[in-house]
Amino acid sequence: MDLSLVLNTSMLLTLVTLSAPIILPLLSMNLKNSPTTITSTIKTSFFISLIPMSIYIHSGMESITSLWEWKFIMNFKIPISLKMDFYSLTFFPIALFVSWSILQFASWYMASDPHMMKFFSYLLFFLMAMLILIVANNLFILFIGWEGVGIMSFLLISWWHGRAEANTAALQAVLYNRVGDVGLIICMAWLASYMNTWEIQQISSPTPMPTLPLLGLILAATGKSAQFGLHPWLPAAMEGPTPVSALLHSSTMVVAGIFLLIRTHPMFNTNPTALTLCLCLGALSTLFAATCALTQNDIKKIIAFSTSSQLGLMMVTIGLNLPQLAFLHISTHAFFKAMLFLCSGSIIHSLNGEQDIRKMGGLQKMLPTTTSCLTIGNLALMGTPFLAGFYSKDAIIENLNTSYLNTWALLLTLLATSFTAVYTLRMTLLVQTGYIRIPPLAPINENNPAVLSPITRLALGSITAGFLITSYIIPTKTPPMTMPLYIKITALIVTALGIILALELSKMAQTLTMPKQNHFSNFSVSLGYFNPLTHRLNVTKTLSGGQNIASHLIDLSWYKLLGPEGLATLQLKASKTATTFHTGLIKAYLGSFALSILIILMSTYTNN
Amino acid sequence: MTSLHLSFYSAFTLSGLGLAFHRTHLISALLCLESMMLSMYVALAMWPIQTHTPSFNMIPILMLAFSACEAGTGLALLVASARTHGSDHLHNFNLLQC
């Protein structure tokens, strides 16, 4: 049995199965899609995608498939080449599993929506674009997937487009992603000029790689994965429905930037500047997002900032030159983050649209399964030993502690880890425990298999995924094996300190009056003053500077004032000054002109 | 002097005298300017033919371009005077000191 044929065929079959609900209704008049058909399509795709993953685990076989080639210029070939290596073979089942659960949940969550079919087809398009991005081997196909997920993100965030905040949030997402796309295009242009290829395998340079394409890639990852500097779109993207937040902005789309850096990591190996930049940028993002999450009151925004913080942690791992560990964190993070979003969606619907955690409380007894899974997800996020998050997060912290790197990045990351514990525990305590703060008549109901089975399935994944993935893969870089005890349990100590702090603060805060404003809480609540500063100041300066240069300077000054109109004013000034000398006797002037011409002619004629 | 040369010398002189001695209207001065331009055009066009230097054939065209500008300026003055004084009579121009 030719295993390579089976591998390639089943991967392509996965993609073809996903495109069936898009193509088949176009071919036949009678076929109409429904949410159940799309959900079962994705379920089928998931089971098919388990085949190539098992082949990889069994025999370590990877493959690259080259389809039709676009002969753009004679020398520069752009084939449709798909790479099925460890990253794509492992991410396909994970992404499809998470999407299957989310779509099953969405059939309950969006049941009262008039355009539910359109919602599901948007999600399907998004999933196709994401999978194309994952399986791409050259930057051209990756760019197609990149743009596809950006467009679908825009359409899905502004799903409730009657709401002004949703439209602004979608615009923010598109604009910030566009700024990142410029970085990706810089890298592609540089590669096309200097390496004459867009295939990732063919990129190699004997001298250390120049920093410019790597800066472009880091800019692209900053835009797509909401690192500090291009981050405001991610919390604003919570305006979209909860299934959108669960699929796009926690598990799949936002990891596309990190995935790009993982795919192109051979380019980063020889350039320590780029690696240090990744490290510091990631550390800054993770701490900033964790600080902002401390004072949020909207449950979805807390989870969004937690996503942003974990993305910063993935960037830190890339900066440590450990792409496989970053991928492991992506995989485990997908499970528990999607589950956290689905639990929050169930809570929101049960409380009739209430998203403020100050108006929730005591839900542990009213929504037992949902809140239990919320607890499991929060524990996994904090890195509780032997849940899913532990295998990736603890390994990252161990590698951080035993590497030769920037101390500041290390300290920021450790601080962010403890903040993670604080805000997670705050969310858990305020939502699930304590006195009930919800209005009396709330339609609390979680007895629907469409709600319970995705959440419990993802809970199972959150518990076991880390263990399963680390058991079956072989690490490409040696993990650190020996270290002193206090370094080994650093992550645990820091998390435990965060938990103790949060418990103490919650006990204090129950009898607290409204605190006066102080600088730290103001900084955290206003998200670091970043949004008003950049959205107003930066834009005003840029636009008015542009108007000054283009319109005022070039058009009005140079072309008009120094040209015709300036000449006209000069003439006017001259004639106004000389006017007093004129007497205006035209006939006398012209008559004397003719007379003098006559005299000159006669004098020259007589001289001749 | 051949009859050809006499034709445009006399056209030029007569138009020049007409420019100097018009009585009432500005537009007659402008017309005389145009006829001066015309005679100059004929003269410039004859010159490369007479001296057998075809590379100077372009010069009358250049002159036409500049004379078009000048005619435009003259007409603009005409229109300005018509707007302010209501006619193009020359005795209006005594009132330039305004």
XYZ file of C-alpha atoms in Angstrom:
706
model
C 0.000 0.000 0.000
C 1.514 3.211 -1.149
C 1.328 5.376 1.921
C 2.406 8.567 0.162
C -0.494 8.259 -2.242
C -2.887 7.783 0.663
C -1.397 10.771 2.472
C -1.668 13.139 -0.437
C -5.075 11.918 -1.482
C -6.630 12.171 1.931
C -5.294 15.680 2.492
C -6.705 16.846 -0.823
C -9.925 14.990 -0.062
C -10.239 16.991 3.145
C -10.077 20.230 1.196
C -12.445 18.983 -1.495
C -15.014 17.836 1.077
C -15.019 21.314 2.567
C -15.645 22.912 -0.789
C -18.554 20.600 -1.586
C -21.256 22.697 0.158
C -20.019 25.687 -1.831
C -19.845 24.092 -5.262
C -22.660 21.545 -5.337
C -25.554 23.994 -4.839
C -24.207 25.957 -7.799
C -24.457 22.913 -10.034
C -27.929 21.721 -9.132
C -31.092 23.656 -8.567
C -32.576 21.461 -5.883
C -29.713 21.260 -3.441
C -29.995 23.723 -0.611
C -27.551 23.922 2.210
C -28.574 23.870 5.804
C -26.604 24.292 9.025
C -26.704 20.569 9.698
C -25.240 19.733 6.289
C -22.370 22.170 6.795
C -21.713 20.870 10.299
C -21.666 17.282 9.103
C -19.403 18.276 6.192
C -16.860 19.608 8.633
C -17.236 16.538 10.827
C -16.543 14.324 7.821
C -13.539 16.437 6.899
C -12.234 16.063 10.422
C -12.430 12.303 10.310
C -10.782 12.214 6.893
C -7.991 14.459 8.129
C -7.206 11.998 10.904
C -5.876 9.599 8.250
C -2.885 11.663 7.104
C -2.108 12.612 10.695
C -1.997 8.938 11.706
C 0.219 8.157 8.726
C 2.585 10.889 9.874
C 2.609 9.651 13.459
C 3.119 6.076 12.347
C 5.885 6.576 9.832
C 7.027 10.181 9.996
C 6.164 10.663 6.329
C 5.873 14.203 5.030
C 5.135 15.280 1.504
C 5.049 18.204 -0.832
C 2.598 18.305 -3.699
C 3.077 20.555 -6.671
C 0.073 21.162 -8.830
C -0.318 23.418 -11.862
C 2.297 26.091 -12.280
C 1.666 29.708 -13.180
C 4.321 30.651 -15.698
C 4.319 34.284 -14.833
C 7.739 35.223 -16.187
C 9.965 32.642 -17.748
C 12.417 32.655 -14.924
C 10.063 32.928 -11.961
C 7.805 29.990 -11.352
C 4.817 30.044 -9.011
C 3.445 26.537 -8.615
C 0.488 25.667 -6.450
C 2.554 23.679 -4.017
C 1.104 22.260 -0.843
C 3.309 21.171 1.989
C 2.144 18.392 4.237
C 4.613 18.371 7.038
C 4.230 18.049 10.779
C 2.686 21.495 11.149
C -0.045 21.187 8.555
C -0.773 17.523 9.219
C -1.277 18.198 12.926
C -3.099 21.490 12.598
C -5.710 20.203 10.125
C -7.429 17.812 12.550
C -7.209 20.315 15.390
C -8.692 23.154 13.345
C -11.411 20.920 11.951
C -12.269 19.517 15.382
C -12.560 22.966 16.891
C -14.572 24.232 13.896
C -16.916 21.262 14.081
C -17.654 21.976 17.723
C -18.081 25.695 17.084
C -20.445 25.186 14.161
C -22.532 22.740 16.165
C -22.736 25.371 18.911
C -23.563 28.054 16.372
C -26.598 26.147 15.169
C -28.039 26.811 18.650
C -26.550 30.259 19.221
C -27.652 31.785 15.922
C -30.977 29.927 15.765
C -32.974 33.138 15.935
C -30.985 34.831 13.195
C -32.778 35.319 9.848
C -29.626 34.858 7.765
C -28.229 31.849 9.543
C -27.335 30.086 6.285
C -25.210 33.012 5.161
C -23.435 32.971 8.517
C -22.579 29.311 8.126
C -21.339 29.756 4.577
C -19.152 32.678 5.707
C -17.665 30.439 8.391
C -17.066 27.728 5.801
C -15.296 30.178 3.473
C -13.173 31.304 6.348
C -12.228 27.751 7.200
C -11.260 27.029 3.600
C -9.055 30.133 3.448
C -7.419 29.229 6.748
C -6.659 25.691 5.629
C -5.197 26.991 2.374
C -2.944 29.221 4.444
C -1.837 26.302 6.607
C -1.058 23.925 3.781
C 0.705 26.463 1.545
C 4.301 25.924 0.649
C 4.975 29.149 -1.127
C 4.229 32.668 -0.039
C 1.837 33.257 -2.936
C -0.680 30.623 -1.851
C -0.156 31.707 1.736
C -0.972 35.269 0.741
C -4.182 34.096 -0.901
C -5.216 32.376 2.326
C -4.030 35.388 4.357
C -6.217 37.823 2.459
C -9.111 35.372 2.497
C -9.153 35.141 6.280
C -8.852 38.923 6.519
C -11.897 39.495 4.323
C -13.979 36.886 6.110
C -12.976 38.389 9.442
C -14.286 41.750 8.241
C -17.569 40.272 7.044
C -18.095 38.267 10.188
C -17.209 40.965 12.733
C -19.722 43.291 11.121
C -22.381 40.572 11.094
C -24.769 42.774 13.031
C -24.029 45.670 10.750
C -26.834 47.818 12.069
C -24.665 48.473 15.087
C -22.191 51.328 14.673
C -19.616 49.804 16.990
C -19.595 46.594 14.971
C -18.862 48.516 11.795
C -16.053 50.500 13.397
C -14.606 47.318 14.839
C -14.658 45.623 11.436
C -12.982 48.650 9.846
C -10.364 48.609 12.575
C -9.687 44.940 11.904
C -9.270 45.479 8.179
C -7.051 48.560 8.532
C -4.714 47.042 11.096
C -4.475 43.830 9.066
C -3.671 45.892 5.976
C -0.765 47.559 7.707
C 0.558 44.093 8.468
C -0.022 42.977 4.881
C 2.404 45.656 3.734
C 5.072 43.813 5.695
C 4.239 40.526 4.009
C 4.382 42.164 0.584
C 7.749 43.737 1.407
C 9.078 40.276 2.221
C 7.618 38.775 -0.946
C 9.037 41.554 -3.100
C 12.463 41.201 -1.524
C 12.417 37.445 -2.012
C 11.321 37.791 -5.622
C 14.157 40.211 -6.360
C 16.968 38.546 -4.445
C 16.140 34.852 -4.263
C 13.962 34.591 -7.392
C 11.484 32.333 -5.662
C 8.558 32.343 -3.308
C 8.974 28.721 -2.235
C 9.935 28.463 1.361
C 12.356 25.580 0.858
C 14.375 27.435 -1.704
C 15.139 30.321 0.599
C 18.622 29.957 1.891
C 21.463 32.361 2.119
C 25.079 31.587 2.910
C 25.604 34.872 4.689
C 23.319 35.788 7.565
C 19.922 36.710 6.221
C 19.417 40.453 5.751
C 17.037 41.997 8.233
C 14.632 43.679 5.799
C 12.490 40.668 4.755
C 12.467 39.442 8.343
C 11.217 42.848 9.504
C 8.487 42.561 6.895
C 7.473 39.166 8.225
C 7.476 40.434 11.809
C 5.285 43.367 10.736
C 2.882 40.940 9.076
C 2.712 38.843 12.243
C 2.218 41.994 14.343
C -0.781 42.944 12.242
C -2.427 39.587 12.001
C -1.636 38.296 15.486
C -2.342 41.553 17.319
C 1.060 42.168 18.858
C 1.627 45.464 20.626
C 1.427 48.349 18.168
C -1.241 46.853 15.925
C -3.320 45.291 18.668
C -6.514 47.349 19.158
C -8.512 45.422 16.620
C -8.622 42.225 18.619
C -10.626 43.429 21.637
C -12.822 45.463 19.298
C -13.480 42.323 17.251
C -15.588 40.986 20.090
C -18.467 42.890 18.491
C -19.014 39.878 16.304
C -21.143 36.934 17.376
C -19.573 34.510 19.838
C -18.989 31.673 17.336
C -16.995 34.168 15.248
C -14.918 35.143 18.256
C -14.384 31.495 19.084
C -13.301 30.461 15.620
C -11.507 33.442 14.247
C -10.201 35.429 17.075
C -9.035 32.720 19.383
C -7.995 29.566 17.650
C -7.427 30.049 13.974
C -7.111 33.408 12.373
C -4.986 35.186 14.902
C -2.476 32.382 14.946
C -1.930 32.861 11.204
C 0.726 35.480 11.891
C 2.585 33.215 14.284
C 2.155 30.351 11.815
C 3.815 32.448 9.119
C 6.799 32.958 11.400
C 6.880 29.237 12.155
C 6.858 28.342 8.466
C 9.643 30.765 7.637
C 11.749 30.132 10.714
C 14.791 28.852 8.740
C 15.224 32.450 7.616
C 15.332 33.616 11.215
C 17.969 31.170 12.390
C 20.939 33.243 11.341
C 19.667 36.679 12.280
C 19.783 37.308 16.025
C 18.462 40.869 15.622
C 15.157 39.641 14.272
C 14.907 36.990 16.956
C 15.529 39.537 19.717
C 12.910 41.816 18.147
C 10.386 38.968 18.222
C 11.278 38.227 21.807
C 10.895 41.762 23.090
C 7.783 42.469 21.027
C 6.151 39.298 22.294
C 7.070 40.024 25.900
C 5.675 43.551 25.635
C 2.459 42.315 24.011
C 1.853 39.637 26.575
C 2.333 41.947 29.532
C 0.323 44.778 27.994
C -2.629 42.550 27.184
C -2.543 40.943 30.614
C -2.517 44.396 32.250
C -5.501 45.497 30.203
C -7.416 42.334 31.054
C -7.168 42.987 34.777
C -9.856 45.658 34.859
C -12.182 44.554 32.081
C -15.772 43.854 32.954
C -17.008 42.315 29.729
C -16.507 38.580 29.749
C -15.696 38.408 26.051
C -13.157 41.200 26.322
C -11.371 39.399 29.151
C -11.058 36.295 27.001
C -9.972 38.452 24.032
C -7.187 40.047 26.021
C -6.190 36.639 27.278
C -5.905 35.514 23.641
C -3.761 38.545 22.908
C -1.548 37.714 25.848
C -1.108 34.105 24.755
C -0.249 35.299 21.238
C 2.473 37.425 22.781
C 3.721 34.314 24.530
C 3.839 32.477 21.198
C 5.841 35.353 19.755
C 8.255 35.055 22.673
C 8.701 31.380 21.816
C 9.503 32.268 18.229
C 12.036 34.715 19.585
C 13.665 31.863 21.456
C 14.066 30.064 18.098
C 11.665 27.283 19.145
C 9.030 27.099 16.397
C 7.855 23.640 17.311
C 7.061 24.718 20.849
C 5.152 27.718 19.531
C 3.150 25.356 17.355
C 2.438 23.157 20.347
C 1.129 26.184 22.211
C -1.027 27.110 19.210
C -2.558 23.635 19.185
C -3.302 23.391 22.904
C -4.439 27.017 23.080
C -7.013 26.380 20.330
C -8.841 23.849 22.457
C -9.243 25.701 25.695
C -9.683 29.146 24.201
C -12.483 28.018 21.886
C -14.090 26.284 24.808
C -13.881 29.430 26.933
C -15.624 31.383 24.205
C -18.325 28.760 23.795
C -18.968 28.709 27.550
C -19.208 32.483 27.583
C -21.649 32.291 24.657
C -23.826 29.851 26.552
C -23.758 32.127 29.625
C -24.577 35.203 27.532
C -27.577 33.567 25.882
C -28.779 32.181 29.201
C -28.725 35.632 30.763
C -30.511 37.143 27.747
C -27.558 39.024 26.332
C -25.791 40.074 29.535
C -22.046 40.279 29.051
C -20.963 42.206 32.117
C -19.459 40.005 34.824
C -20.491 42.449 37.485
C -24.037 41.392 36.716
C -23.364 37.688 36.908
C -22.754 35.598 39.954
C -23.515 32.270 41.463
C -23.944 30.580 38.101
C -22.195 27.462 39.336
C -25.468 25.974 40.514
C -27.562 27.240 37.620
C -25.376 26.240 34.669
C -23.377 23.324 36.062
C -21.870 21.866 32.886
C -21.034 25.193 31.337
C -19.377 26.564 34.423
C -17.471 23.345 35.079
C -16.048 23.496 31.600
C -15.318 27.204 32.156
C -13.303 26.211 35.200
C -11.463 23.507 33.245
C -10.659 26.017 30.522
C -9.417 28.614 32.982
C -7.230 26.068 34.749
C -5.791 24.949 31.423
C -5.129 28.597 30.518
C -3.288 29.188 33.770
C -1.049 26.212 33.096
C -2.306 23.857 35.763
C -0.046 20.801 35.791
C -0.952 18.091 33.313
C -3.850 19.845 31.665
C -3.365 20.880 28.057
C -1.867 24.291 28.634
C 0.766 22.985 30.993
C 2.710 21.026 28.374
C 3.271 24.028 26.191
C 3.312 26.908 28.671
C 5.542 25.300 31.246
C 7.964 24.205 28.542
C 8.118 27.777 27.246
C 8.824 29.183 30.703
C 11.496 26.536 31.342
C 13.178 27.356 28.045
C 12.970 31.071 28.847
C 14.616 30.554 32.194
C 17.448 28.427 30.856
C 18.285 30.530 27.791
C 20.757 33.300 27.321
C 18.442 36.152 26.628
C 17.185 39.607 27.491
C 16.325 39.712 31.192
C 13.649 42.317 30.656
C 11.742 39.991 28.297
C 11.987 37.208 30.851
C 10.675 39.374 33.684
C 7.796 40.720 31.601
C 6.737 37.236 30.582
C 6.808 35.954 34.151
C 4.799 38.939 35.326
C 2.286 38.344 32.548
C 1.968 34.715 33.603
C 1.003 35.760 37.103
C -1.422 38.367 35.723
C -3.005 35.589 33.675
C -3.771 33.738 36.877
C -5.163 36.929 38.452
C -7.612 37.912 35.751
C -8.668 34.351 35.082
C -9.461 33.783 38.705
C -11.241 37.124 38.900
C -13.438 36.121 36.001
C -14.170 32.730 37.521
C -14.987 34.143 40.940
C -17.221 36.896 39.664
C -19.105 34.712 37.192
C -19.527 31.480 39.056
C -19.331 32.106 42.783
C -20.631 34.616 45.241
C -24.003 36.207 45.498
C -26.356 36.214 42.563
C -26.429 39.564 40.789
C -28.574 38.669 37.764
C -32.097 39.954 37.197
C -34.800 37.582 38.464
C -36.260 36.314 35.219
C -33.400 34.903 33.195
C -33.984 32.217 30.545
C -31.299 29.966 31.949
C -31.244 26.767 29.979
C -28.311 24.669 28.917
C -30.217 21.445 28.303
C -29.572 21.348 24.610
C -27.204 18.792 23.100
C -26.157 21.432 20.568
C -24.688 23.359 23.485
C -23.442 20.638 25.742
C -21.718 18.238 23.388
C -19.378 20.797 21.728
C -18.392 22.209 25.087
C -17.752 18.822 26.660
C -15.917 17.629 23.567
C -13.610 20.618 23.740
C -13.221 20.090 27.492
C -12.015 16.576 26.780
C -9.611 18.067 24.263
C -8.388 20.665 26.757
C -7.534 17.971 29.238
C -5.909 15.447 26.969
C -4.573 17.353 23.950
C -1.305 18.441 25.492
C -0.491 14.949 26.675
C -1.420 13.320 23.368
C 0.468 15.720 21.148
C 3.649 15.648 23.216
C 3.533 11.861 23.366
C 3.411 11.474 19.637
C 5.826 14.043 18.306
C 9.577 14.009 18.371
C 11.042 17.354 19.372
C 13.409 18.826 16.813
C 15.377 20.747 19.417
C 16.512 19.214 22.689
C 14.395 20.468 25.551
C 16.297 21.542 28.662
C 16.494 18.570 30.981
C 18.455 19.763 33.967
C 17.848 22.895 35.924
C 17.690 23.881 39.570
C 14.436 23.257 41.423
C 13.425 26.900 41.738
C 13.756 27.393 38.006
C 11.799 24.248 37.251
C 8.807 25.371 39.303
C 9.008 29.082 38.386
C 5.807 28.966 36.345
C 3.981 27.207 39.167
C 5.232 29.624 41.818
C 4.333 32.655 39.754
C 0.869 31.314 38.988
C 0.299 30.362 42.606
C 1.304 33.870 43.704
C -1.203 35.251 41.224
C -3.936 32.984 42.544
C -3.269 33.900 46.163
C -3.244 37.599 45.256
C -6.530 37.282 43.371
C -8.208 35.448 46.233
C -7.088 38.059 48.733
C -8.183 40.917 46.523
C -11.581 39.390 45.881
C -12.160 39.031 49.609
C -11.190 42.661 50.104
C -13.150 43.955 47.165
C -16.478 42.654 48.373
C -16.620 45.218 51.148
C -14.923 47.982 49.187
C -16.434 51.286 48.182
C -15.697 52.683 44.735
C -11.982 53.371 44.671
C -10.652 56.759 43.777
C -8.825 56.842 40.505
C -5.165 56.091 40.570
C -2.692 55.957 37.741
C -2.448 52.195 37.454
C -6.148 51.520 37.290
C -6.597 54.350 34.797
C -3.851 52.883 32.641
C -5.445 49.456 32.708
C -9.025 50.564 32.133
C -8.206 52.826 29.211
C -6.147 50.042 27.627
C -2.933 51.916 28.008
C -4.251 55.121 26.412
C -3.249 53.510 23.115
C -6.581 53.749 21.308
C -7.290 57.469 21.630
C -3.650 58.375 21.094
C -3.160 56.500 17.861
C -6.646 56.684 16.472
C -6.867 60.451 16.852
C -3.370 61.881 17.038
C -1.594 59.732 14.496
C -4.319 59.968 11.917
C -4.784 63.728 12.287
C -1.070 64.371 11.945
C -0.739 62.120 8.930
C -3.751 63.482 7.096
C -3.008 67.139 7.810
C 0.624 66.627 6.881
C -0.476 65.048 3.645
C -2.851 67.894 2.942
C -0.132 70.423 3.664
C 2.367 68.844 1.332
C 0.170 67.763 -1.532
C -2.501 70.380 -1.651
C -1.197 73.486 0.066
C 2.462 73.287 -0.890
C 2.514 71.763 -4.335
C -0.845 72.658 -5.822
C -1.614 76.007 -4.305
C 1.847 77.460 -3.619
C 4.121 76.178 -6.298
C 1.749 75.825 -9.193
C -0.357 78.856 -8.524
C 1.404 81.453 -6.432
C 4.846 81.138 -7.970
C 3.305 80.625 -11.380
C 0.456 82.464 -13.016
C -1.219 84.059 -10.029
C 2.037 85.333 -8.626
C 2.854 86.838 -11.955
C -0.564 88.440 -12.065
C -0.127 90.010 -8.629
C 3.312 91.290 -9.576
C 1.927 92.897 -12.717
C -0.894 94.380 -10.736
C 1.511 95.889 -8.269
C 3.689 97.287 -11.046
C 0.772 98.784 -12.939
C -0.712 100.280 -9.786
C 2.593 101.997 -9.044
C 3.035 103.177 -12.603
C -0.542 104.271 -12.982
C 0.082 107.638 -11.443
C 2.540 108.462 -14.181
C 0.171 107.710 -17.031
C -1.947 110.372 -18.561
C -3.674 107.991 -20.862
C -3.652 109.907 -24.105
C -3.554 106.977 -26.419
C -4.047 108.830 -29.650
C -1.217 111.191 -28.932
C 1.074 108.303 -28.028
C 0.323 106.318 -31.160
C 0.576 109.400 -33.359
C 4.010 110.223 -31.976
C 4.980 106.583 -32.447
C 4.099 106.758 -36.162
C 5.848 110.117 -36.534
C 9.077 108.862 -35.000
C 9.071 105.753 -37.198
C 8.637 108.003 -40.228
C 11.521 110.263 -39.161
C 13.852 107.296 -38.583
C 12.978 105.761 -41.966
C 13.509 109.034 -43.722
C 16.840 109.618 -42.044
C 18.168 106.184 -42.959
C 16.830 106.553 -46.502
C 18.467 109.910 -47.001
C 21.726 108.557 -45.537
C 21.679 105.748 -48.032
C 12.555 95.355 -54.929
C 10.329 92.785 -56.470
C 6.565 93.091 -56.463
C 6.379 90.343 -53.843
C 8.539 92.315 -51.461
C 6.554 95.482 -52.251
C 3.314 93.736 -51.319
C 4.219 92.858 -47.797
C 6.296 96.000 -47.155
C 3.333 98.122 -48.111
C 0.884 95.939 -46.178
C 3.052 96.289 -43.118
C 3.451 100.034 -43.444
C -0.186 100.692 -44.127
C -1.259 98.572 -41.158
C 1.258 100.305 -38.938
C -0.105 103.686 -39.945
C -3.588 102.382 -39.403
C -2.575 101.269 -35.913
C -1.197 104.716 -35.119
C -3.993 106.847 -36.573
C -7.238 105.079 -35.748
C -9.802 107.437 -34.313
C -12.489 105.858 -32.276
C -12.453 102.163 -31.620
C -9.841 99.947 -29.988
C -10.886 97.047 -32.142
C -9.653 98.731 -35.293
C -6.218 98.960 -33.686
C -6.357 95.270 -32.943
C -7.344 94.518 -36.534
C -4.378 96.508 -37.795
C -2.154 94.534 -35.441
C -3.483 91.364 -36.976
C -2.753 92.561 -40.492
C 0.788 93.507 -39.436
C 1.122 89.982 -38.141
C -0.191 88.626 -41.440
C 2.330 90.541 -43.514
C 5.117 89.403 -41.228
C 3.946 85.848 -41.685
C 4.125 86.123 -45.452
C 7.586 87.687 -45.199
C 8.882 84.955 -42.919
C 7.401 82.271 -45.136
C 9.051 83.732 -48.246
C 12.471 83.985 -46.695
C 13.446 80.272 -46.592
C 12.087 79.830 -50.117
C 14.141 82.733 -51.457
C 17.336 81.789 -49.681
C 16.902 78.031 -50.343
C 17.238 77.039 -46.650
C 14.344 74.679 -45.977
C 15.392 74.189 -42.383
C 13.965 77.614 -41.522
C 10.491 76.558 -42.664
C 9.218 76.292 -39.107
C 9.756 79.950 -38.138
C 6.424 81.366 -39.409
C 4.607 78.721 -37.383
C 6.349 79.853 -34.204
C 5.420 83.404 -34.996
C 1.811 82.389 -35.421
C 1.822 80.808 -31.976
C 3.083 83.953 -30.318
C 0.747 86.169 -32.267
C -2.160 84.066 -31.109
C -1.157 84.841 -27.517
C -0.880 88.483 -28.273
C -4.270 88.567 -29.997
C -5.738 86.908 -26.980
C -4.261 89.499 -24.670
C -5.597 92.298 -26.866
C -9.058 90.820 -26.877
C -8.936 90.435 -23.110
C -8.164 94.144 -22.808
C -11.070 94.859 -25.167
C -13.454 92.830 -23.092
C -12.218 94.430 -19.865
C -12.787 97.895 -21.248
C -16.215 96.888 -22.548
C -17.092 95.574 -19.092
C -16.055 98.689 -17.234
C -16.981 101.453 -19.675
C -19.644 99.763 -21.737
C -17.880 100.328 -25.089
C -14.387 100.174 -26.544
C -14.095 103.878 -27.386
C -10.567 105.125 -27.044
C -11.430 108.323 -25.250
C -12.331 106.103 -22.263
C -8.700 105.332 -21.771
C -8.054 108.819 -20.554
C -9.691 107.791 -17.354
C -6.938 105.290 -16.500
C -6.160 107.317 -13.411
C -8.756 105.858 -11.221
